[in-house]
C-alpha positions as a Python dict, from the first residue, in 0.01 Angstrom:
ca = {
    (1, 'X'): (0, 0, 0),
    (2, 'X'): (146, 382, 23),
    (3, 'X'): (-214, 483, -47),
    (4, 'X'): (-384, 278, 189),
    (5, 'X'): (-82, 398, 487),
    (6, 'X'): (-167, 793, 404),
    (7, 'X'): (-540, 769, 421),
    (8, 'X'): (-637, 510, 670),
    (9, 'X'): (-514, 711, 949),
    (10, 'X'): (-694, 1042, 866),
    (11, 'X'): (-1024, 812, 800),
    (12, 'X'): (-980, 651, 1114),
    (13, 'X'): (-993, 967, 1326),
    (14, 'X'): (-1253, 1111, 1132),
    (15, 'X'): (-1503, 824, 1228),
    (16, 'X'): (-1502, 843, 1603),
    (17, 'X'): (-1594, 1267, 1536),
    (18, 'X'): (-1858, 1146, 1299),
    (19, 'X'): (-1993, 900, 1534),
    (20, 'X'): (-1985, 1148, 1830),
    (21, 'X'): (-2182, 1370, 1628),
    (22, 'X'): (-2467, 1133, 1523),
    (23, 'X'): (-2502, 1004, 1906),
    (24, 'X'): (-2516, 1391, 2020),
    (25, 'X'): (-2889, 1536, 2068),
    (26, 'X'): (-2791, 1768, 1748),
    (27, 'X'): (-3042, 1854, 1508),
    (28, 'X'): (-2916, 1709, 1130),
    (29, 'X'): (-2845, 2022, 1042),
    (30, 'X'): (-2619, 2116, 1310),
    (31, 'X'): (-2442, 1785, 1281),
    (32, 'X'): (-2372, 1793, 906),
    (33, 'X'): (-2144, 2083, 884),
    (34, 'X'): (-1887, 1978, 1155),
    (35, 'X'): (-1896, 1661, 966),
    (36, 'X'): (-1802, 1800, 642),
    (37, 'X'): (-1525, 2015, 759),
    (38, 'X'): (-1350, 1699, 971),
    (39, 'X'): (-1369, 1500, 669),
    (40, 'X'): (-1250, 1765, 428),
    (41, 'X'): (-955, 1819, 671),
    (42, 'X'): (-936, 1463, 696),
    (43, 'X'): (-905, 1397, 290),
    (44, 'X'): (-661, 1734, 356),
    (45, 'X'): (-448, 1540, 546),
    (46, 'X'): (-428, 1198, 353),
    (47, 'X'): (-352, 1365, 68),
    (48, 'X'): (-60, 1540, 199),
    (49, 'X'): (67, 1174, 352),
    (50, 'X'): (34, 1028, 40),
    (51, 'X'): (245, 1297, -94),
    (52, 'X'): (497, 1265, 179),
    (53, 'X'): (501, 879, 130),
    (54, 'X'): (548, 880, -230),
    (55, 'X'): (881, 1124, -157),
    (56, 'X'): (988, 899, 89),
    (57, 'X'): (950, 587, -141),
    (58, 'X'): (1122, 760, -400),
    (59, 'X'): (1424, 818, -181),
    (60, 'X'): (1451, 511, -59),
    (61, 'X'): (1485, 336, -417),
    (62, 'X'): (1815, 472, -580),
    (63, 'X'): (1795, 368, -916),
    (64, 'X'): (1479, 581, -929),
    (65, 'X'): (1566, 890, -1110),
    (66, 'X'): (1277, 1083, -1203),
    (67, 'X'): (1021, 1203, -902),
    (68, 'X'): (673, 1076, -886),
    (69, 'X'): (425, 1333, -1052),
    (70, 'X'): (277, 1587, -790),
    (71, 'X'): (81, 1924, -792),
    (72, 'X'): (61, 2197, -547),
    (73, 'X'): (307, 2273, -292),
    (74, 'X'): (475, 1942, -377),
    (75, 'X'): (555, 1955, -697),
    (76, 'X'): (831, 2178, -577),
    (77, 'X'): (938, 1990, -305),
    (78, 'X'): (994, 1704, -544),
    (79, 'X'): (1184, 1912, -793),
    (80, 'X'): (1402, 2054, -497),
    (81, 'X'): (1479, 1694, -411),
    (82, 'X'): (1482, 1580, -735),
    (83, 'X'): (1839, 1886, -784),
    (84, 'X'): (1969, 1773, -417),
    (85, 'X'): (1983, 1459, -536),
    (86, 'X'): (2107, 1445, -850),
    (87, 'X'): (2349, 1684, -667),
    (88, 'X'): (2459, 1426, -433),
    (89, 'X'): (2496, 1172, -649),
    (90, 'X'): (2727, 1381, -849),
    (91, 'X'): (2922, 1487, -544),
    (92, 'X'): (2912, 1137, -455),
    (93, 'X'): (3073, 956, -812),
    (94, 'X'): (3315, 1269, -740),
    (95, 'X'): (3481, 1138, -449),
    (96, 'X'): (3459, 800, -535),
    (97, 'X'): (3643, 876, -814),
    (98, 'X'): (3890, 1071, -571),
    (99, 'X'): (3934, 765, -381),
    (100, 'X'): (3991, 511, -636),
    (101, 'X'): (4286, 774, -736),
    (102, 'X'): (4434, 798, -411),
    (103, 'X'): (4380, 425, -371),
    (104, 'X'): (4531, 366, -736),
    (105, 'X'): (4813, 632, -595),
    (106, 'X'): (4894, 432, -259),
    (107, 'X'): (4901, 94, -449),
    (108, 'X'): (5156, 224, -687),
    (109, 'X'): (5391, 343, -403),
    (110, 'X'): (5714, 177, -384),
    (111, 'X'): (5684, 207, 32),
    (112, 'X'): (5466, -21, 227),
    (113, 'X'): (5187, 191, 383),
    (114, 'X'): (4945, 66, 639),
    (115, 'X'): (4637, 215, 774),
    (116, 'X'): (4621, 82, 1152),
    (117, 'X'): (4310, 180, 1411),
    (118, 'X'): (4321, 286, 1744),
    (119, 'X'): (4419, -69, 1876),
    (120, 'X'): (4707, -131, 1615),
    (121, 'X'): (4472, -327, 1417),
    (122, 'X'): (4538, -351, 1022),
    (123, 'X'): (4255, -227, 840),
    (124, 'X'): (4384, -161, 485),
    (125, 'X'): (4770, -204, 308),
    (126, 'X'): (4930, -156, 14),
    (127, 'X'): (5069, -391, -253),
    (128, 'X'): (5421, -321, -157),
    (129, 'X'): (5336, -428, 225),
    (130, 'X'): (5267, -771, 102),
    (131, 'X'): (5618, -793, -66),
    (132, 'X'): (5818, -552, 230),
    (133, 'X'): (5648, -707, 514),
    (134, 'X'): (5517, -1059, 409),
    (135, 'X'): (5189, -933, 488),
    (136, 'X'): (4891, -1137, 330),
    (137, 'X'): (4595, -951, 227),
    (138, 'X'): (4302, -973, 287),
    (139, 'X'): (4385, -1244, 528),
    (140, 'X'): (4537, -1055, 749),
    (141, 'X'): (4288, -767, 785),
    (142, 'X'): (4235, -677, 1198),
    (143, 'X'): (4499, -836, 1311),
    (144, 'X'): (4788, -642, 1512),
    (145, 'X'): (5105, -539, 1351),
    (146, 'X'): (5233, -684, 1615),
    (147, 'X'): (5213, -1026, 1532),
    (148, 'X'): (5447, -1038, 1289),
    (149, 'X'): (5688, -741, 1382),
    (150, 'X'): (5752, -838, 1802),
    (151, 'X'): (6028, -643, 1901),
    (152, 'X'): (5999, -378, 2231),
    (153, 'X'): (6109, -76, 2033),
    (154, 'X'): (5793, -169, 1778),
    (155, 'X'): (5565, -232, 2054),
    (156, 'X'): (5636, 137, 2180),
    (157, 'X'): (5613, 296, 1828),
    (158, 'X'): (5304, 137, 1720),
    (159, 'X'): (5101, 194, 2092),
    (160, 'X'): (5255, 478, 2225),
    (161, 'X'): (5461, 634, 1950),
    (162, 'X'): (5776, 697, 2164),
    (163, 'X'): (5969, 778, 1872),
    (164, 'X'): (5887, 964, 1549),
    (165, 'X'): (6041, 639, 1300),
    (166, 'X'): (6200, 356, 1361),
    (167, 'X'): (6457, 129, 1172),
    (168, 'X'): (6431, -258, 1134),
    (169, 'X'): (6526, -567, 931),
    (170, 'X'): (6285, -635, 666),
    (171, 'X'): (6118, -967, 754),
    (172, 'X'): (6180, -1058, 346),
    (173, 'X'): (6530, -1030, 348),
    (174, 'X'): (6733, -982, 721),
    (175, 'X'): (7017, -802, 474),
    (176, 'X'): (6730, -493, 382),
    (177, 'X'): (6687, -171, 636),
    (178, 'X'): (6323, -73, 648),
    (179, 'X'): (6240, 270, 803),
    (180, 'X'): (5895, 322, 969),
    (181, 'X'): (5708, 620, 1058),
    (182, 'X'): (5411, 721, 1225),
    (183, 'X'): (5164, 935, 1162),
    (184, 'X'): (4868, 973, 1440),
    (185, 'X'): (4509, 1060, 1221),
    (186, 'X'): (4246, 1210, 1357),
    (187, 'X'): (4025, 912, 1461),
    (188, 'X'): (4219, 739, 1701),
    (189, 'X'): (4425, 556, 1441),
    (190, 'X'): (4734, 548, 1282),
    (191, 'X'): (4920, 587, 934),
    (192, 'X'): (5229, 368, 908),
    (193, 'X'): (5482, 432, 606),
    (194, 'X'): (5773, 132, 559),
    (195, 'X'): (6090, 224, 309),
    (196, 'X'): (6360, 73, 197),
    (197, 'X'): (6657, 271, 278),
    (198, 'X'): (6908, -1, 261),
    (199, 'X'): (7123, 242, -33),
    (200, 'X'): (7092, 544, 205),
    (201, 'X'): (7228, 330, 508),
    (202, 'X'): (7485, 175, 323),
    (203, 'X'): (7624, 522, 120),
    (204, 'X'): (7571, 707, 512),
    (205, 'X'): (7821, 408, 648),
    (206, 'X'): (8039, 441, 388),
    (207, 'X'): (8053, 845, 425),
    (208, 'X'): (8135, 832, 796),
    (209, 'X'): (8373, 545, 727),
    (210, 'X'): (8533, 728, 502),
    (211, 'X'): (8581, 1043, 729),
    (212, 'X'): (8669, 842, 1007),
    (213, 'X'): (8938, 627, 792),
    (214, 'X'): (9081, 990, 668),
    (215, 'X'): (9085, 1130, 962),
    (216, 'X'): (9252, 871, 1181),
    (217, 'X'): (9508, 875, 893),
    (218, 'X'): (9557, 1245, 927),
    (219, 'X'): (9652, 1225, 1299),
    (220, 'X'): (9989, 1072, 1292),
    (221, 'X'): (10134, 1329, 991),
    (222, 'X'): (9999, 1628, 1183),
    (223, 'X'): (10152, 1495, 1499),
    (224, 'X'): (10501, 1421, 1326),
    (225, 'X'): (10461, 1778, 1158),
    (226, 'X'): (10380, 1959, 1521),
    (227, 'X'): (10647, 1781, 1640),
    (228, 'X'): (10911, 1910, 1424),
    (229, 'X'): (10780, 2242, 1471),
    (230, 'X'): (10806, 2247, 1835),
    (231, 'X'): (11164, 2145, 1813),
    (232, 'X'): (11216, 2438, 1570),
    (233, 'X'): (11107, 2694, 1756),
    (234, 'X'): (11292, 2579, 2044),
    (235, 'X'): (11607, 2611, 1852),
    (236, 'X'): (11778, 2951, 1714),
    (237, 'X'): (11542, 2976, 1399),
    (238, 'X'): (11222, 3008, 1665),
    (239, 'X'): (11438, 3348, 1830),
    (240, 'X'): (11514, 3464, 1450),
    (241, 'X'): (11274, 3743, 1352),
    (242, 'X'): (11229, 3639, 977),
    (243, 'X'): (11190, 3241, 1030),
    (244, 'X'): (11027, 3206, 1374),
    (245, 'X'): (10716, 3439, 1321),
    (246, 'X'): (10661, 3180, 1023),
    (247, 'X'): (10746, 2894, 1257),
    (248, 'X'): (10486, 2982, 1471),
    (249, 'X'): (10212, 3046, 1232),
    (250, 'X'): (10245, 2731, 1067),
    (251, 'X'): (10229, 2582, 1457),
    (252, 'X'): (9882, 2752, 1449),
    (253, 'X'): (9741, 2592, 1168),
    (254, 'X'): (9853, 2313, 1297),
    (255, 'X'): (9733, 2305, 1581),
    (256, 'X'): (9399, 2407, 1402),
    (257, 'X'): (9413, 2135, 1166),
    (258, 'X'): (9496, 1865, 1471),
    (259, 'X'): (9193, 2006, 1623),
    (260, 'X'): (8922, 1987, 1320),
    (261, 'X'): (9055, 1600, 1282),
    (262, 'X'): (8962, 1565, 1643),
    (263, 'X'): (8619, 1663, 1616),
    (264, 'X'): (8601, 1473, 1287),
    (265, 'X'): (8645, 1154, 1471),
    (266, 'X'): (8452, 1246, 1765),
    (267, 'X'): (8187, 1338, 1472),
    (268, 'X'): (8194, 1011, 1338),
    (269, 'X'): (8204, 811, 1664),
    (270, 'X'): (7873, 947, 1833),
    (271, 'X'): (7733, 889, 1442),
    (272, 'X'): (7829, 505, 1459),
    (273, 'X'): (7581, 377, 1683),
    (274, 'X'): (7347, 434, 1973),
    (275, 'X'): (7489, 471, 2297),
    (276, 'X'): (7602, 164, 2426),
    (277, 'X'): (7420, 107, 2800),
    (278, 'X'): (7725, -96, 2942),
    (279, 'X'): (7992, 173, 2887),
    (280, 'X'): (7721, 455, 3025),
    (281, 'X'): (7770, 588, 3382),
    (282, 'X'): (7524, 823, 3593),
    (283, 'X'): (7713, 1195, 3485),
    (284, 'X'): (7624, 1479, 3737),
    (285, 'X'): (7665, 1767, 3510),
    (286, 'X'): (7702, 2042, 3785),
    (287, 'X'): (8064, 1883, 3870),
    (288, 'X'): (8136, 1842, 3459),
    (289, 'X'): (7988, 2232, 3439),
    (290, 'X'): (8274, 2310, 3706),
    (291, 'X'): (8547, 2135, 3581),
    (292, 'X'): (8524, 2312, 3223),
    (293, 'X'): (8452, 2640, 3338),
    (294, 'X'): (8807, 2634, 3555),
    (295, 'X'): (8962, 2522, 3243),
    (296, 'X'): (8808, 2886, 3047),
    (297, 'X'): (8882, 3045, 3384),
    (298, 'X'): (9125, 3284, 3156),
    (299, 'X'): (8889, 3328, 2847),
    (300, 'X'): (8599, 3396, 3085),
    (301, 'X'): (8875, 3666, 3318),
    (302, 'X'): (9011, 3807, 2969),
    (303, 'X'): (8640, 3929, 2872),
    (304, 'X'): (8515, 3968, 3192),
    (305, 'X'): (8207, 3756, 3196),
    (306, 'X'): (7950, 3734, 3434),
    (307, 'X'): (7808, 3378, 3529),
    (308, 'X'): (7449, 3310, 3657),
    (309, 'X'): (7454, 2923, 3787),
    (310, 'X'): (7156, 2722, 3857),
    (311, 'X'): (7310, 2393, 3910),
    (312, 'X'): (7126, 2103, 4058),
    (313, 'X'): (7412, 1946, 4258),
    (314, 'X'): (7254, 1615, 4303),
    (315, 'X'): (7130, 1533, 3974),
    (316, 'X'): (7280, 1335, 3696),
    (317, 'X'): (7207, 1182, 3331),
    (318, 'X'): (7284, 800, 3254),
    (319, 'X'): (7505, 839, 2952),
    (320, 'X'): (7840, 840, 2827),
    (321, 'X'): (8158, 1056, 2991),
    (322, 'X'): (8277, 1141, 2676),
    (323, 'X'): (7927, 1240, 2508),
    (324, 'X'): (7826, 1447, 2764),
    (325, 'X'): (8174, 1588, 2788),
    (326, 'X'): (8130, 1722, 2421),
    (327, 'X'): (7788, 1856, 2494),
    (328, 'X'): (7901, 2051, 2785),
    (329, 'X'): (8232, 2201, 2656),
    (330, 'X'): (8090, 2297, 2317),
    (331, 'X'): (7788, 2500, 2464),
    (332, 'X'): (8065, 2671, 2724),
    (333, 'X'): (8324, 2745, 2449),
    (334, 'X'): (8080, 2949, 2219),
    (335, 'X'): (7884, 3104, 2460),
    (336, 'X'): (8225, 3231, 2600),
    (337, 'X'): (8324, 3288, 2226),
    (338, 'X'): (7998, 3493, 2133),
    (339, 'X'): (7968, 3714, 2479),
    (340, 'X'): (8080, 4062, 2456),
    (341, 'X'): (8340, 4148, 2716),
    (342, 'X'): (8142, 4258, 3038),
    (343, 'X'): (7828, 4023, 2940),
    (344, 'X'): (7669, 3773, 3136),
    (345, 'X'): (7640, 3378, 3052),
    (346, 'X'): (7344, 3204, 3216),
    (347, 'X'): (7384, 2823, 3250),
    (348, 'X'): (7056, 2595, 3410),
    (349, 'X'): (7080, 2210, 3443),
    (350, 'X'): (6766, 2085, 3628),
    (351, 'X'): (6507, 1854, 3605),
    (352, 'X'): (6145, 1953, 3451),
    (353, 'X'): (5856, 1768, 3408),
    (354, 'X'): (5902, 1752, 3040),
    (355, 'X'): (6255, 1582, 3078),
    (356, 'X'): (6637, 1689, 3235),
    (357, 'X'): (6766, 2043, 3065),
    (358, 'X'): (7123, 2165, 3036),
    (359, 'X'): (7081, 2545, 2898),
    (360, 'X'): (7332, 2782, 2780),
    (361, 'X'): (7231, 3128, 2726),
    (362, 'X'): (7470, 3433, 2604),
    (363, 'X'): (7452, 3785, 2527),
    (364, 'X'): (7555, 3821, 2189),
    (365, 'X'): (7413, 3919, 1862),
    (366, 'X'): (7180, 3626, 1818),
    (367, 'X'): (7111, 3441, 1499),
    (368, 'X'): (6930, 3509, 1236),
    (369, 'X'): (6571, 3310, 1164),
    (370, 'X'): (6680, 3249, 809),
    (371, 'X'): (7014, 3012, 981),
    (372, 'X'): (6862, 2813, 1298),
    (373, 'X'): (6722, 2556, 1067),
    (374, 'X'): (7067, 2491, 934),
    (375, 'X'): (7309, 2592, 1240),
    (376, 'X'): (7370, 2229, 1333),
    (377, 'X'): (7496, 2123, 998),
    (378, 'X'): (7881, 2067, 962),
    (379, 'X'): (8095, 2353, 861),
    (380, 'X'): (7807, 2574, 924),
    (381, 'X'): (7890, 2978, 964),
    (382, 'X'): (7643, 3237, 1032),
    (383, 'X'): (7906, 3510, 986),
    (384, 'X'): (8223, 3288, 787),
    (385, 'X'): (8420, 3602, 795),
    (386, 'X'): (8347, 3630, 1155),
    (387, 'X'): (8383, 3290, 1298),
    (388, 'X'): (8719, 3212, 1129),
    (389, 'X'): (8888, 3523, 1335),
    (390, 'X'): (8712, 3389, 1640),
    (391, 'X'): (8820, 3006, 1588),
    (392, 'X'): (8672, 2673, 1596),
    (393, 'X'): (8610, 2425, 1299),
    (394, 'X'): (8249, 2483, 1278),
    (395, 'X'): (8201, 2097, 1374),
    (396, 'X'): (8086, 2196, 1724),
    (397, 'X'): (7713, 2234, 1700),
    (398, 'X'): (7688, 1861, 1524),
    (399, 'X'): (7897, 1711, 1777),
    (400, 'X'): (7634, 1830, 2028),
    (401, 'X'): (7306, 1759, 1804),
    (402, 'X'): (7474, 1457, 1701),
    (403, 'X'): (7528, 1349, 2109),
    (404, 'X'): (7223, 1422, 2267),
    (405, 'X'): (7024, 1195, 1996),
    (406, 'X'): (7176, 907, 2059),
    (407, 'X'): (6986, 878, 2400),
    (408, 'X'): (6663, 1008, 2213),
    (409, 'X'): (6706, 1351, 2361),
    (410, 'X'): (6700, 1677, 2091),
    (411, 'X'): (6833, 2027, 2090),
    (412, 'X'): (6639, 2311, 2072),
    (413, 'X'): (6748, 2685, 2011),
    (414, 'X'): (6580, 3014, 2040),
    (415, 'X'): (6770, 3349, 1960),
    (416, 'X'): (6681, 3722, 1846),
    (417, 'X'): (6919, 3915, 1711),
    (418, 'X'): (7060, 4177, 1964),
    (419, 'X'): (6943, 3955, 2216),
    (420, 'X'): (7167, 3645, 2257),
    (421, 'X'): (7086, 3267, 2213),
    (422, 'X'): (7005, 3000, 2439),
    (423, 'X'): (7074, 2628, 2348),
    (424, 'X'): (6883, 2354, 2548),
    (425, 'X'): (7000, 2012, 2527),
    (426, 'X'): (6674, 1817, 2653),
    (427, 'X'): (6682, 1425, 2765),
    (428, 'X'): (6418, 1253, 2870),
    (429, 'X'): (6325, 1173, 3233),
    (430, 'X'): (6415, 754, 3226),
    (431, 'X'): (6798, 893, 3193),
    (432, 'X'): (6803, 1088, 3562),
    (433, 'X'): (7026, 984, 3845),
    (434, 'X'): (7044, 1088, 4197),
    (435, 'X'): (7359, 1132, 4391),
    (436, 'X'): (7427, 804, 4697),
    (437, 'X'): (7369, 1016, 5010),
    (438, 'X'): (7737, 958, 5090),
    (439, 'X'): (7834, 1135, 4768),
    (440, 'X'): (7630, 1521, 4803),
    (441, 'X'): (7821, 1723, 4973),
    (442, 'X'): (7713, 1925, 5273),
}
């Protein structure tokens, strides 16, 4: 049939020449020559289909291995594609192999992982999805994740991806935590990875119950022990030069110690839960900004601090008093504790289009690259030696990281050393609040 195919069609245009030759007042002669050379380039051309037919056959049949026989010019092109595609079938078992190991690799995987496409679709899972998730598979191939899991939060992490995981109640067991995250791919779809991190929530509870038992039991002692102190050093030991300096040391680590439980339990109370929306109130930060800054009115006289405001007035952040309170006073206190006496302090709340911003910057000696990653972590000091003369329990920074996540928000930093540091505590845009008319002042 391939023979036939390559030299009917050089044939057929060879006839109508030959037959426009032998109706053309030619002598034989001059006829016989054109004739010979159309049907030589005619065979020419057959030949060379038949060639290019045979190659194309032999592609198309892939348990052929060896090339028909040729000669000429195509004898090489058939070895050429007889190395390309022995060459692609090698590449070919290659990655196959590849993905039956990653396959092999996924299926082993204690986590539930699900490959989703761009409409939240299920196109492939895992072993341990049918046993974390009550999935059924293949069954439930292309249908939406969303049929089973139907909560809001999971409708906005598996569309939109509002949030970079997500924690749930595994629909095996309502007593196991599953965390989910997201990872966009490149083709419009999604990778989903489900773990059980039921032990992790339950030893993280027990931690932050355990610092929040301790240090609500710590409170009364230290209170009973300032107590006595106070009415020590009111008496004749506080005016006697040997005793009272002792007196009023031990007042100071007191004092310091009452403080660090304080933050402990402020620590552990923003770490409990999400914020609660019935016990938030619209907070306009300017006046909160304001208030705190006339309470360091002598730390900011005493170094002689320069403040740059950019306030907006009328704007406020649906939250928590005492969350944002921490947020605020934290950021004031060490930018007030890190300036350099005739420095300046540069403090921004206003709204972008990326969300609200409350920004602290100060002048002082920055922080190192090698300690941003890990300045938020409790007890952190860039400089111990340092930060013990200048105060504080080193809780601060948490409290404020710790604060602004619980409405989804984050904290970013940027600093060079010799150049200060700026701290931006960022919320997103469904938290802003506008002043009543009646309320902005004139």
């Amino acid at each position: 049939m391939n023979s036939i195919r390559a030299w009917a069609l050089p044939l057929f245009l060879w006839l109508p020449l030959l037959l426009s030759l032998l109706l053309s007042p030619l002598s034989w002669d001059a006829i016989i020559w054109p004739a010979a050379l159309g049907l030589l380039l005619a065979l020419w051309v057959g030949w060379h289909r038949q060639q290019l037919l045979h190659l194309t056959a032999w592609f198309q049949q892939p348990r052929a291995v060896l090339p028909p026989l040729a000669a000429g010019i195509w004898e090489e092109t058939f070895a050429a594609g007889y190395h390309w595609r022995r060459d692609q079938e090698t590449v070919h078992r290659q990655l196959t192999a590849q993905i039956v190991q990653l396959r092999d690799a996924l299926e082993a995987m204690p986590d539930a992982v699900l490959l989703l496409d761009g409409r939240g679709q299920l196109r492939w899972v895992n072993q341990s999805s049918t046993q974390l998730l009550q999935l059924q598979w293949p069954e439930d191939m292309g249908k939406p994740l969303r049929y089973w899991l139907r909560t809001p939060r999971l409708q906005r992490f598996f569309t939109e991806g509002e949030t970079g995981s997500i924690q749930i109640p595994s629909p095996a067991d309502p007593q196991q935590t599953l965390e989910g995250l997201r990872y966009p791919l490149a083709d419009a779809g999604a990778l989903v990875i489900f773990r059980d991190v039921t032990r992790i929530r339950h030893l993280e509870q027990v931690r932050q119950d355990f610092v929040a038992n301790v240090s609500h039991e710590l409170r009364s002692p230290l209170t009973v022990v300032r107590g006595f102190l106070e009415t020590l050093l009111d008496g004749p030991l506080g005016a006697d030069q040997e005793v009272g300096p002792q007196l009023r040391l031990m007042e100071q680590q007191t004092l310091r110690m009452q403080s660090l439980v304080e933050d402990l339990l402020t620590l552990a109370r923003i770490e409990a839960a999400q914020a609660n929306p019935e016990e938030c109130e619209p907070i306009f930060i300017a006046a909160l900004v304001e208030d705190y800054l006339r309470v360091l009115a002598d730390a900011i006289a005493a170094k002689r601090v320069a403040l740059i405001c950019h306030l907006d007035q009328d704007l406020g952040v649906f939250a928590q008093p005492l969350d944002m309170g921490s947020v605020v006073r934290n950021l004031l206190e060490n930018a007030i504790k890190y300036t350099p006496s005739d420095r300046e302090i540069e403090i921004i709340w206003a709204k972008r289009p990326e969300g609200l911003v409350f920004s602290v910057r100060d002048s002082g000696d920055g922080i190192g690259p090698e300690h941003l990653q890990r300045i938020t972590e409790r007890f952190y000091r860039v400089d111990k030696g340092r930060s013990r003369q200048l105060g504080g329990t080193g809780l601060g920074l948490a409290i404020v990281k710790h604060a602004i996540e619980r409405y989804n928000g984050h904290l970013e930093i940027e600093s060079r050393l010799g150049m200060g540091s700026r701290f931006s505590a960022r919320f997103p845009l469904r938290l802003a609040r506008s002043a009543p008319a009646d309320e902005i002042l004139p």
